[in-house]
Short mmCIF file of C-alpha atoms in Angstrom, two decimals:
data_model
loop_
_atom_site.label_atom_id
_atom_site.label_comp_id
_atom_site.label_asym_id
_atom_site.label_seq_id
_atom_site.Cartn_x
_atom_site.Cartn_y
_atom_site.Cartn_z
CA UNK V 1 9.99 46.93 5.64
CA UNK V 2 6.55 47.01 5.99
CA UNK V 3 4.39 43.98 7.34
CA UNK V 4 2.58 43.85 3.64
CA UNK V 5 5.92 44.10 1.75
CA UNK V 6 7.02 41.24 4.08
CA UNK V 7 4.05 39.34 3.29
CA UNK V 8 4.11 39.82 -0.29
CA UNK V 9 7.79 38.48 -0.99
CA UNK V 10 7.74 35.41 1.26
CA UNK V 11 4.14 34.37 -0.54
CA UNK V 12 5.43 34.72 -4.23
CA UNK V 13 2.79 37.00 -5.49
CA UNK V 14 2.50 37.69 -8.93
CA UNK V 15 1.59 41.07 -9.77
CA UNK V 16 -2.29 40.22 -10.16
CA UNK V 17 -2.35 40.46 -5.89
CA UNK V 18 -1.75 42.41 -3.34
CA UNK V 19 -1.19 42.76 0.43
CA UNK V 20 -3.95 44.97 1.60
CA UNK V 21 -3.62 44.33 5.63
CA UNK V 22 -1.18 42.11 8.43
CA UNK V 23 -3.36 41.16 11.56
CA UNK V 24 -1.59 39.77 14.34
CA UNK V 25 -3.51 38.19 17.07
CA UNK V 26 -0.87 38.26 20.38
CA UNK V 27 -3.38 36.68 22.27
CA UNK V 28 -4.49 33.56 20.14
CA UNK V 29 -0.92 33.60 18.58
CA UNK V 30 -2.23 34.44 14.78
CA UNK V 31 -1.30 36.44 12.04
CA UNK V 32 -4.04 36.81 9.37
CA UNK V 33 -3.08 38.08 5.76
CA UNK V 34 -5.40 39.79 3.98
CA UNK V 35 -5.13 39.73 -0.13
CA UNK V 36 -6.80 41.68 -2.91
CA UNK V 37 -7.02 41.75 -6.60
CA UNK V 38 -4.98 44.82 -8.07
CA UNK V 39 -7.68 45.09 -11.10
CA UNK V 40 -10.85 45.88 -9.88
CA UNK V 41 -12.05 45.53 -13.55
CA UNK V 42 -10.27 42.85 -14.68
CA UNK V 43 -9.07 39.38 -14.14
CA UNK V 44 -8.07 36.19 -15.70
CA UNK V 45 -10.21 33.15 -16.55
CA UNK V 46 -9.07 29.83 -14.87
CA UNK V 47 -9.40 27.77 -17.69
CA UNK V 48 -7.81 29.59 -20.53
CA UNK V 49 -5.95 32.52 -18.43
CA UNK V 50 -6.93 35.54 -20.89
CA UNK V 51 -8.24 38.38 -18.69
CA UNK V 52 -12.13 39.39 -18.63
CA UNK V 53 -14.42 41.58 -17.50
CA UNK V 54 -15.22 41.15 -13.49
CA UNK V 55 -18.60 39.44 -12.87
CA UNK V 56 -18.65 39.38 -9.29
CA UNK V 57 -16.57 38.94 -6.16
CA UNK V 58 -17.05 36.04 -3.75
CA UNK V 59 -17.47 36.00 0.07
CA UNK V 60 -14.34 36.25 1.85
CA UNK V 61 -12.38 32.75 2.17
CA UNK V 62 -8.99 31.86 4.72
CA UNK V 63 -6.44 29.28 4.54
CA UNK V 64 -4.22 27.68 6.87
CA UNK V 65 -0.43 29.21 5.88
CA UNK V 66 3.21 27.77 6.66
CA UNK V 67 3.32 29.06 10.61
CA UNK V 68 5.07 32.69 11.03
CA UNK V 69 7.69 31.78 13.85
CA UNK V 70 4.96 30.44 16.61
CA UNK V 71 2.21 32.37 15.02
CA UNK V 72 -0.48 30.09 12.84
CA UNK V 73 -0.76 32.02 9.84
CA UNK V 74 -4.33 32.47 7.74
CA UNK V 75 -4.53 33.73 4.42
CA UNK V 76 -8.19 36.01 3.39
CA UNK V 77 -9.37 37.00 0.47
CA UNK V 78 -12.55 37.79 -1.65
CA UNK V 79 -11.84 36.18 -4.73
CA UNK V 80 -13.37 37.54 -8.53
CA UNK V 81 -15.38 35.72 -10.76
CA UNK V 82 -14.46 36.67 -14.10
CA UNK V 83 -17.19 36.52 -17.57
CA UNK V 84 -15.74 34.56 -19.67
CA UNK V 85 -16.81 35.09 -23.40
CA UNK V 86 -15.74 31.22 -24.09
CA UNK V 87 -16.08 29.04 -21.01
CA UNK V 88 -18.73 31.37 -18.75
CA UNK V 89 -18.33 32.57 -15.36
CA UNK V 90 -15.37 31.58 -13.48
CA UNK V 91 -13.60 31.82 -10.33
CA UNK V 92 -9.83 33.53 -10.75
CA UNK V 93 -7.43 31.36 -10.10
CA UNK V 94 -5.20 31.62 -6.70
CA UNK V 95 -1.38 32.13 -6.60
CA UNK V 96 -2.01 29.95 -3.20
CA UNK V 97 -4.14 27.34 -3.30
CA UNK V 98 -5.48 24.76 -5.74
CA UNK V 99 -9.27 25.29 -6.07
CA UNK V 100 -11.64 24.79 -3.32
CA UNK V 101 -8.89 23.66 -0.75
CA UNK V 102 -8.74 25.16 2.72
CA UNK V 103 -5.26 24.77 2.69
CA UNK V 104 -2.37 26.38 0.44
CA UNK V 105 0.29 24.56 -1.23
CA UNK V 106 2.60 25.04 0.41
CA UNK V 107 0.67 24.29 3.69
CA UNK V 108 -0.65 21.14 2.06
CA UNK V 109 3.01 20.11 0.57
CA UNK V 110 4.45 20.35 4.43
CA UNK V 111 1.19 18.30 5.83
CA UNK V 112 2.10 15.41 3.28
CA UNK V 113 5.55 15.55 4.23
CA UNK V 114 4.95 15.07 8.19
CA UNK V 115 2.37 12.55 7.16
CA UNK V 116 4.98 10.23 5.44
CA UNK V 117 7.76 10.81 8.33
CA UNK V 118 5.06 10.26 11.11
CA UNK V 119 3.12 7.44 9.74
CA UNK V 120 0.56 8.06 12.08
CA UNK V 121 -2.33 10.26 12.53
CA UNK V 122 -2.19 11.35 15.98
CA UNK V 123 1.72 12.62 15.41
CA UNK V 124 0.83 14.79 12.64
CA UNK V 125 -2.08 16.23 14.22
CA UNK V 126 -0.08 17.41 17.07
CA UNK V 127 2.65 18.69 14.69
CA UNK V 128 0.58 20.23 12.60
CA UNK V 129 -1.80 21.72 14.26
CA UNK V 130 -5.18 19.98 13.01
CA UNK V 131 -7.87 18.06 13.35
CA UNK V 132 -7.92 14.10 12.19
CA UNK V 133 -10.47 14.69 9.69
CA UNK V 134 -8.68 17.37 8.42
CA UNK V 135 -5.49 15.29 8.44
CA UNK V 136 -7.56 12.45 6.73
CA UNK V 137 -8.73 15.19 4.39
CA UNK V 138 -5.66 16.12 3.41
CA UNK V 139 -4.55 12.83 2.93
CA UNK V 140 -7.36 11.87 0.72
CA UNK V 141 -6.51 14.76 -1.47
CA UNK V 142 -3.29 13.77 -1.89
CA UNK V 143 -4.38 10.51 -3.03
CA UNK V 144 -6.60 11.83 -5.61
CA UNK V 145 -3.95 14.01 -6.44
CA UNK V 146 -1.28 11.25 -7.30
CA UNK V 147 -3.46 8.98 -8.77
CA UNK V 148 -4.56 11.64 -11.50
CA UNK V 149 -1.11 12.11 -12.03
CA UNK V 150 -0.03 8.47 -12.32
CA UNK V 151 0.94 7.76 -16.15
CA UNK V 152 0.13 4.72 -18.00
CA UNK V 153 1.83 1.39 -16.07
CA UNK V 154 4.91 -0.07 -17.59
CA UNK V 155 5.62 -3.13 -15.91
CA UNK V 156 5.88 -7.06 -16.93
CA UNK V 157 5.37 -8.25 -13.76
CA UNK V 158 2.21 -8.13 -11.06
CA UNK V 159 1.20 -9.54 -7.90
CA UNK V 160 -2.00 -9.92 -6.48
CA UNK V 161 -2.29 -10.43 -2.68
CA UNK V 162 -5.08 -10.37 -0.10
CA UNK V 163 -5.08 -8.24 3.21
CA UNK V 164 -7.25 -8.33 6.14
CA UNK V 165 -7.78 -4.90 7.37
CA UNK V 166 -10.55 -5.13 10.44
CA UNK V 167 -11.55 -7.84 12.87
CA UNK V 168 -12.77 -11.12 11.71
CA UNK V 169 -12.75 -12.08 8.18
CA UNK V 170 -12.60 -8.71 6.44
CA UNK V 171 -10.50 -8.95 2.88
CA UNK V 172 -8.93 -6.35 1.02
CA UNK V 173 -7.70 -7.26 -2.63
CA UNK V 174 -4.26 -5.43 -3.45
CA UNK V 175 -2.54 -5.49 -6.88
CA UNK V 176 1.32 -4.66 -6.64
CA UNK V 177 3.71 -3.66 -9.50
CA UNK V 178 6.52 -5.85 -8.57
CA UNK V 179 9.19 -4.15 -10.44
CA UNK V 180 8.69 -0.52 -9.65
CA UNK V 181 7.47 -1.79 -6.15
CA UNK V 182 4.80 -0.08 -5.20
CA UNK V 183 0.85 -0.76 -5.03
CA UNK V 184 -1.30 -0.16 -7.84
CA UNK V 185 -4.95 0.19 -6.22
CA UNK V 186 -6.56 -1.77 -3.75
CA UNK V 187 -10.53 -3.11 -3.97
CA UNK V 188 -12.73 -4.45 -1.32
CA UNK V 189 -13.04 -8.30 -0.54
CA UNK V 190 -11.22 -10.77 -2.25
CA UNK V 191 -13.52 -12.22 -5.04
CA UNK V 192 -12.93 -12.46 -8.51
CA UNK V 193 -14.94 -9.36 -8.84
CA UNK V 194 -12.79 -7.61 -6.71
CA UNK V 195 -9.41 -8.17 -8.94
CA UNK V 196 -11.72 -7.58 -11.85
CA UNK V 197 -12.03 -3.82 -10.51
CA UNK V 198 -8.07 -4.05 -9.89
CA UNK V 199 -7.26 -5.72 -13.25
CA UNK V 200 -10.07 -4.09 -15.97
CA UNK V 201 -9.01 -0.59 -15.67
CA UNK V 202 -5.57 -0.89 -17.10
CA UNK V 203 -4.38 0.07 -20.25
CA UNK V 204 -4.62 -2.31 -23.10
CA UNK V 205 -0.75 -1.62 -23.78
CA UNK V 206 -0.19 -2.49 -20.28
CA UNK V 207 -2.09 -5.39 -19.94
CA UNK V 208 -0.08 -6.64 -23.18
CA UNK V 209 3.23 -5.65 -21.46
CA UNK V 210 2.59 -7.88 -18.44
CA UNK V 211 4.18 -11.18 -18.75
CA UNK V 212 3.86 -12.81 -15.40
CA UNK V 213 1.38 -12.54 -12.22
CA UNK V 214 2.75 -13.60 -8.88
CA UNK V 215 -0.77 -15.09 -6.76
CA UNK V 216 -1.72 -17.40 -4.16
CA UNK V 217 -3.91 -20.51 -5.15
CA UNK V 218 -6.85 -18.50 -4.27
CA UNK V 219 -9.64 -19.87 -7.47
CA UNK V 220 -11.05 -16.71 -7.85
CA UNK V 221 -7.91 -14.72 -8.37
CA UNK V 222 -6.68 -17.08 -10.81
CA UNK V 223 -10.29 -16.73 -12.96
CA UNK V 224 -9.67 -12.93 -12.94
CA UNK V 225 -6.15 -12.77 -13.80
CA UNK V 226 -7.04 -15.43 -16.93
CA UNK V 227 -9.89 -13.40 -18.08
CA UNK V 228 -8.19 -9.75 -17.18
CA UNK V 229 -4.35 -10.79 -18.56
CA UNK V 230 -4.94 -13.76 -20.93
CA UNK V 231 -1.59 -13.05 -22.01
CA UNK V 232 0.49 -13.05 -18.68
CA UNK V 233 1.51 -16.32 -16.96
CA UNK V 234 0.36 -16.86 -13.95
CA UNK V 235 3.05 -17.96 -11.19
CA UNK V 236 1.93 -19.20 -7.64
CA UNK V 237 3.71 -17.48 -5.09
CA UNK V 238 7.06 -19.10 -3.65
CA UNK V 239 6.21 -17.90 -0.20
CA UNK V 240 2.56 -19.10 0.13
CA UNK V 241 3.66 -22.47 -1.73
CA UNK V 242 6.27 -23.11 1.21
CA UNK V 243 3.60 -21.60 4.13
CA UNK V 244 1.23 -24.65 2.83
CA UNK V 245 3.96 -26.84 3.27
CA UNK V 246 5.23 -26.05 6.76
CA UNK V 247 1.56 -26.46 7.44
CA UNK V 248 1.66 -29.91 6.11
CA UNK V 249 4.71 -30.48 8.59
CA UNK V 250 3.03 -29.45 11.60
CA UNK V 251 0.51 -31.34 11.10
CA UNK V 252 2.33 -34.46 10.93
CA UNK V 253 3.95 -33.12 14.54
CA UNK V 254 0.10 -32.45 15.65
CA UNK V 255 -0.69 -36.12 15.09
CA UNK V 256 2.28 -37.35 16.07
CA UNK V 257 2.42 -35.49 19.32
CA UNK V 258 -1.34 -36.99 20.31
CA UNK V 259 -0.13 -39.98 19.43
CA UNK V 260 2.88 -39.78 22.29
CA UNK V 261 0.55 -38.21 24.68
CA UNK V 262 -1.54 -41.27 24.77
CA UNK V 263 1.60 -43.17 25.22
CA UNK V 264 2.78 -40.75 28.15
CA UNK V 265 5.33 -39.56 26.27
CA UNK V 266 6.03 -35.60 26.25
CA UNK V 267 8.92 -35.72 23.70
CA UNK V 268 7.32 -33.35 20.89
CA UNK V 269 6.02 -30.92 23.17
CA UNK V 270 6.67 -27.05 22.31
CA UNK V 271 9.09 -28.16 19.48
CA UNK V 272 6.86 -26.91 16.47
CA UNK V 273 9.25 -24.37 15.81
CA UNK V 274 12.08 -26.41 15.25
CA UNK V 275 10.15 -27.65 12.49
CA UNK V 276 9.16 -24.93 10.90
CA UNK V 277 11.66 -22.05 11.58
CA UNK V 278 15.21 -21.92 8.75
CA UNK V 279 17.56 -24.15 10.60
CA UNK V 280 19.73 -20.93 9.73
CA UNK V 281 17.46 -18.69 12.34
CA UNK V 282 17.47 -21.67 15.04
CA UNK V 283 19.39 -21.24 18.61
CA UNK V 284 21.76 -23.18 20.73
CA UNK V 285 19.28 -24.80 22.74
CA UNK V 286 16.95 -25.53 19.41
CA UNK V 287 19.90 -27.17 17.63
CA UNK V 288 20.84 -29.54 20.88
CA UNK V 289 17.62 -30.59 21.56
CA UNK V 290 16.79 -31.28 17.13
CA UNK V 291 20.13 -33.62 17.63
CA UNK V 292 18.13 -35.90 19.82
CA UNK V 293 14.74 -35.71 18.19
CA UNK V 294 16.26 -36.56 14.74
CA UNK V 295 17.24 -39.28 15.87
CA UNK V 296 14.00 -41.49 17.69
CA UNK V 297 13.13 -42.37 13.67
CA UNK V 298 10.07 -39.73 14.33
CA UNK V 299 7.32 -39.20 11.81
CA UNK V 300 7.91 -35.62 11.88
CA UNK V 301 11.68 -35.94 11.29
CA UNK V 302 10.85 -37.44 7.75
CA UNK V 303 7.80 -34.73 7.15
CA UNK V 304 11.27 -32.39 8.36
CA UNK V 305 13.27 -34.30 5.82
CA UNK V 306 10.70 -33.84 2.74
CA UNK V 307 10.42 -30.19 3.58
CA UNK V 308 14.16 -29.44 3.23
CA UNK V 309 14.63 -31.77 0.57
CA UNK V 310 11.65 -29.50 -1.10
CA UNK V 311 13.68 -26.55 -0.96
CA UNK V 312 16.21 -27.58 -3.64
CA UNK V 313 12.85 -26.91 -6.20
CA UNK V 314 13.41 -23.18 -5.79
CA UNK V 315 16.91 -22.79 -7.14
CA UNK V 316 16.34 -24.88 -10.00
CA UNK V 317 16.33 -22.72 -13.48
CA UNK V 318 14.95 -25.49 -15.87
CA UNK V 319 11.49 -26.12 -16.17
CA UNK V 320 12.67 -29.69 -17.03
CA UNK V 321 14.30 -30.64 -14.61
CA UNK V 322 12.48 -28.78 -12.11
CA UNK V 323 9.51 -30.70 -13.51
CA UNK V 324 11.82 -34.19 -13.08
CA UNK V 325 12.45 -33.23 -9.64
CA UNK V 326 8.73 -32.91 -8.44
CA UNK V 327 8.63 -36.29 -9.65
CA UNK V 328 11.06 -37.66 -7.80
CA UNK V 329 9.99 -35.72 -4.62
CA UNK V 330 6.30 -36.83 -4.70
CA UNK V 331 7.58 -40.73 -5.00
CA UNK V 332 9.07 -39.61 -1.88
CA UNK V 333 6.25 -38.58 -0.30
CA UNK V 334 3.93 -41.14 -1.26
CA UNK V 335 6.31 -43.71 0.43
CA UNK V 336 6.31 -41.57 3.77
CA UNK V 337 2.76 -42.92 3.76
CA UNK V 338 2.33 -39.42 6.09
CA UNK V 339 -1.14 -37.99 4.74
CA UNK V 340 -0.69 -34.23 5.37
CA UNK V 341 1.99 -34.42 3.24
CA UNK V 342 0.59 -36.57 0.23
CA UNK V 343 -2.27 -33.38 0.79
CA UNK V 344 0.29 -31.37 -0.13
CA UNK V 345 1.36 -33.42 -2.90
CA UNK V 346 -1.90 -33.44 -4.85
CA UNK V 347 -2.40 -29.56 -4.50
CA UNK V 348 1.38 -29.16 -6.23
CA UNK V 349 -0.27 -31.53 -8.63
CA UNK V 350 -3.02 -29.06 -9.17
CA UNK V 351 -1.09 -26.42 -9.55
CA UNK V 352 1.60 -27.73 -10.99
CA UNK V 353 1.86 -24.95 -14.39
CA UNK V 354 1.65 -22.20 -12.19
CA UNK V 355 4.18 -23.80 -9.52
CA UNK V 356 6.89 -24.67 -12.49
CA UNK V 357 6.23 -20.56 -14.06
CA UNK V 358 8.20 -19.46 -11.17
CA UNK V 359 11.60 -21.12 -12.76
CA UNK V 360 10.62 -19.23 -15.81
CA UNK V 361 10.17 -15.76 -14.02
CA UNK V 362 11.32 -16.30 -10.81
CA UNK V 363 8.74 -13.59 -9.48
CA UNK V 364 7.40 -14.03 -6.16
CA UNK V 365 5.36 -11.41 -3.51
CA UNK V 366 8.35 -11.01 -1.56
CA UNK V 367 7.82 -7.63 -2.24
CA UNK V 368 3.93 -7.84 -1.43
CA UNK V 369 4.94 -9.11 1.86
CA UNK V 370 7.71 -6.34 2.40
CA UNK V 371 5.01 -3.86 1.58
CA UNK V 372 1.98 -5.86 3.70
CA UNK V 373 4.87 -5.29 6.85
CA UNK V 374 4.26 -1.18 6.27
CA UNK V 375 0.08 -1.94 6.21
CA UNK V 376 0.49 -3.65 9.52
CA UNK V 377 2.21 -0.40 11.19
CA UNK V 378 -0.09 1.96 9.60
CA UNK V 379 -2.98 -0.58 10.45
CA UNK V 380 -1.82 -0.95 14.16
CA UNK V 381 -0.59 2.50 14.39
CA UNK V 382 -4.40 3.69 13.55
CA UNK V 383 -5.70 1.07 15.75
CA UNK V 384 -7.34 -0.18 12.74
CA UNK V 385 -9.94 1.74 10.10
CA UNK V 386 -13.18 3.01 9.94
CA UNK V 387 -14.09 2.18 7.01
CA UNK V 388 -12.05 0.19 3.63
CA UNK V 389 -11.80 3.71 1.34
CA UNK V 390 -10.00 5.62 4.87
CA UNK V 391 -7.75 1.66 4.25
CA UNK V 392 -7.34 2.19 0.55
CA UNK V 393 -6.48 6.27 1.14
CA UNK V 394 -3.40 5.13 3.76
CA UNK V 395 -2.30 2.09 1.80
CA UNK V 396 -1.92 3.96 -1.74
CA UNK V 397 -0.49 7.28 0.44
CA UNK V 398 2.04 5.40 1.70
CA UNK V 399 2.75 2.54 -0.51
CA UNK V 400 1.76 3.85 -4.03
CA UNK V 401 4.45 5.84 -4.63
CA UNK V 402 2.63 8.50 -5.57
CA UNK V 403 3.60 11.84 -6.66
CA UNK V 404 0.98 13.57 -4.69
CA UNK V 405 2.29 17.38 -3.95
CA UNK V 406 -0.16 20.23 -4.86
CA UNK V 407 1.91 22.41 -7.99
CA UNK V 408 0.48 25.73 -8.37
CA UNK V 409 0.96 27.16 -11.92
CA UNK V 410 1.39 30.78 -12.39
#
């Protein structure tokens, strides 16, 4: 079988190309195929596919192929313009490659899948072959790719989180669809205006579909949601509820611990995670040396004692009685006389609607978080990003759940 034959089965060719010539470079380790247009005459628009008269040919182009064995394969070809009587002049469409890509599909399809097994740049440049813009390129694409292909969002429930993604105080604004669990779109900074460009583009049947949005007590988020979803409910998240109120504990061991110093006692030194951590996760030692603190009638043992007592809140499923129970627990509190946790007290006051809307939907950003654990890899595996949209490409390529392989129609 010839090299051309060869060439022509394992690319698919319809019977609008040909294999004109097989170049093998031995010393550069190459093969370069070279493809014409049977119909010198004729060829068919892009845009409507009925065949036309031949306006002109291009300059020659190439595209990176699948590898032949250890050769890099490149594809050439002068492509037709056609004169359309309806739509004008137009380029003939490819068998190979979507339009202007330097890439075919099936190149492109096996860059995106060592992309998502490497989760990493640097890998899939060495696998593949390429530069990193031309891995970022690629990626990009990809990106644009899925997105255009994403149909309209059916989901009741949202979350809204915020993630820092270079040094210092650097936000990025990421909306999640908490049942399909994947990320919707990311936006720059975490204002209201930022949400606004998360939460304004959707669908007016999906904004009406939504029925709860899991947030932090961040003000501006809140404003958005209420002007974006003035249906949905908003519910503050479990897990940033509970991180404001181990900080309230450790600040009770903060003071506490001065207050000991002073006195020239060491006893609270380098417990703060005994505190803090699930007594579930603790160890030996931990447990032993919690025996003895729990008992010197410390100020931190009854911040300790709130904390767990606050936990019961989460497995309630009335809003009664959950309602009842804050009650109860704040009474608490305010008889601790401990200030860092009557703080906390008054913010659950605040946000009280939004706190009891979790027993109602029982939605939280658990899966935010789960998904925030993958931005950290790809954000320490890059070593950070040079700018938010290369951020937004990786996040949405990896997280979004995209459907984001090139499809050639014949």
């Amino acid at each position: 079988m010839k090299d051309t034959h060869l060439y022509q089965q394992l690319l698919g060719l319809t019977e609008e190309w040909e294999i004109s010539n097989v170049e093998i470079n031995f010393e550069k380790l190459e093969v370069h195929v070279f493809i014409e247009n049977k119909d010198k005459k004729q060829g068919k628009c892009s845009d409507c596919g009925n065949n036309c008269n031949i306006y002109d040919v291009r300059d020659e182009r190439n595209w990176r192929h699948l590898d032949t064995m250890q050769f890099k394969t490149i594809l050439h070809c002068k492509i037709p313009r056609v004169n359309c009587p309806e739509h004008g002049i137009k380029t003939v469409k490819t068998d190979w490659a979507e339009k202007y890509s330097r890439y075919t599909a099936m190149f492109e399809k096996w860059a995106i899948q060592v992309l998502l097994a490497c989760k990493n740049h640097s890998r899939a440049q060495d696998l593949l072959g390429l530069s990193w813009d031309e891995i970022q390129n690629i990626q990009e694409k990809a990106v644009k790719r899925g997105l255009s292909r994403r149909k309209e969002i059916s989901t009741e429930y949202l979350g809204v989180d915020e993630k820092s993604f270079q040094k210092g105080h650097t936000y990025a604004t990421v909306l999640y669809d908490l049942e399909n669990k994947s990320v919707l779109d990311v936006s720059k900074d975490r204002k209201e205006e930022s949400l606004d460009k998360l939460l304004s583009p959707l669908a007016d049947t999906t904004k009406k579909s939504v029925k709860a949005v899991a947030v932090d007590m961040w003000k501006p988020f809140k404003s958005s949601i209420e002007k974006n979803l003035p249906i949905a409910k908003i519910v503050y998240d479990k897990f940033h509820v509970t991180k404001h109120l181990s900080e309230a504990v450790d600040k009770v061991r903060k003071q506490e611990n001065k207050s000991l110093v002073k006195q020239g006692t060491g006893d609270l030194k380098k417990t703060k995670y005994i505190w803090l951590k699930n007594r579930d996760n603790w160890t030996v030692k931990q447990e032993e040396l919690f025996k003895n603190l729990i008992n010197m009638n410390l100020k931190v043992g009854l911040a300790w004692s709130l904390k767990e007592f606050f936990k019961m809140f989460w497995n309630l499923r009335s809003v009664k009685v959950a309602h009842l129970f804050l009650k109860i627990w704040n009474k608490e509190v305010l008889e601790s006389k401990l200030e860092p946790m009557i703080k906390f007290a008054e913010m659950v006051k605040q946000h009280l609607t939004g706190i009891l809307n979790y027993i109602e939907f029982n939605i939280t950003n658990a899966v935010a978080e789960g998904i925030n654990s993958k931005i950290q890899h790809l954000f320490y595996s890059a070593r950070g990003f040079r700018n938010f949209e290369n951020f937004r490409t990786a996040i949405l390529f990896y997280c979004g759940n995209l459907d984001m392989v090139p499809q050639i129609s014949r």
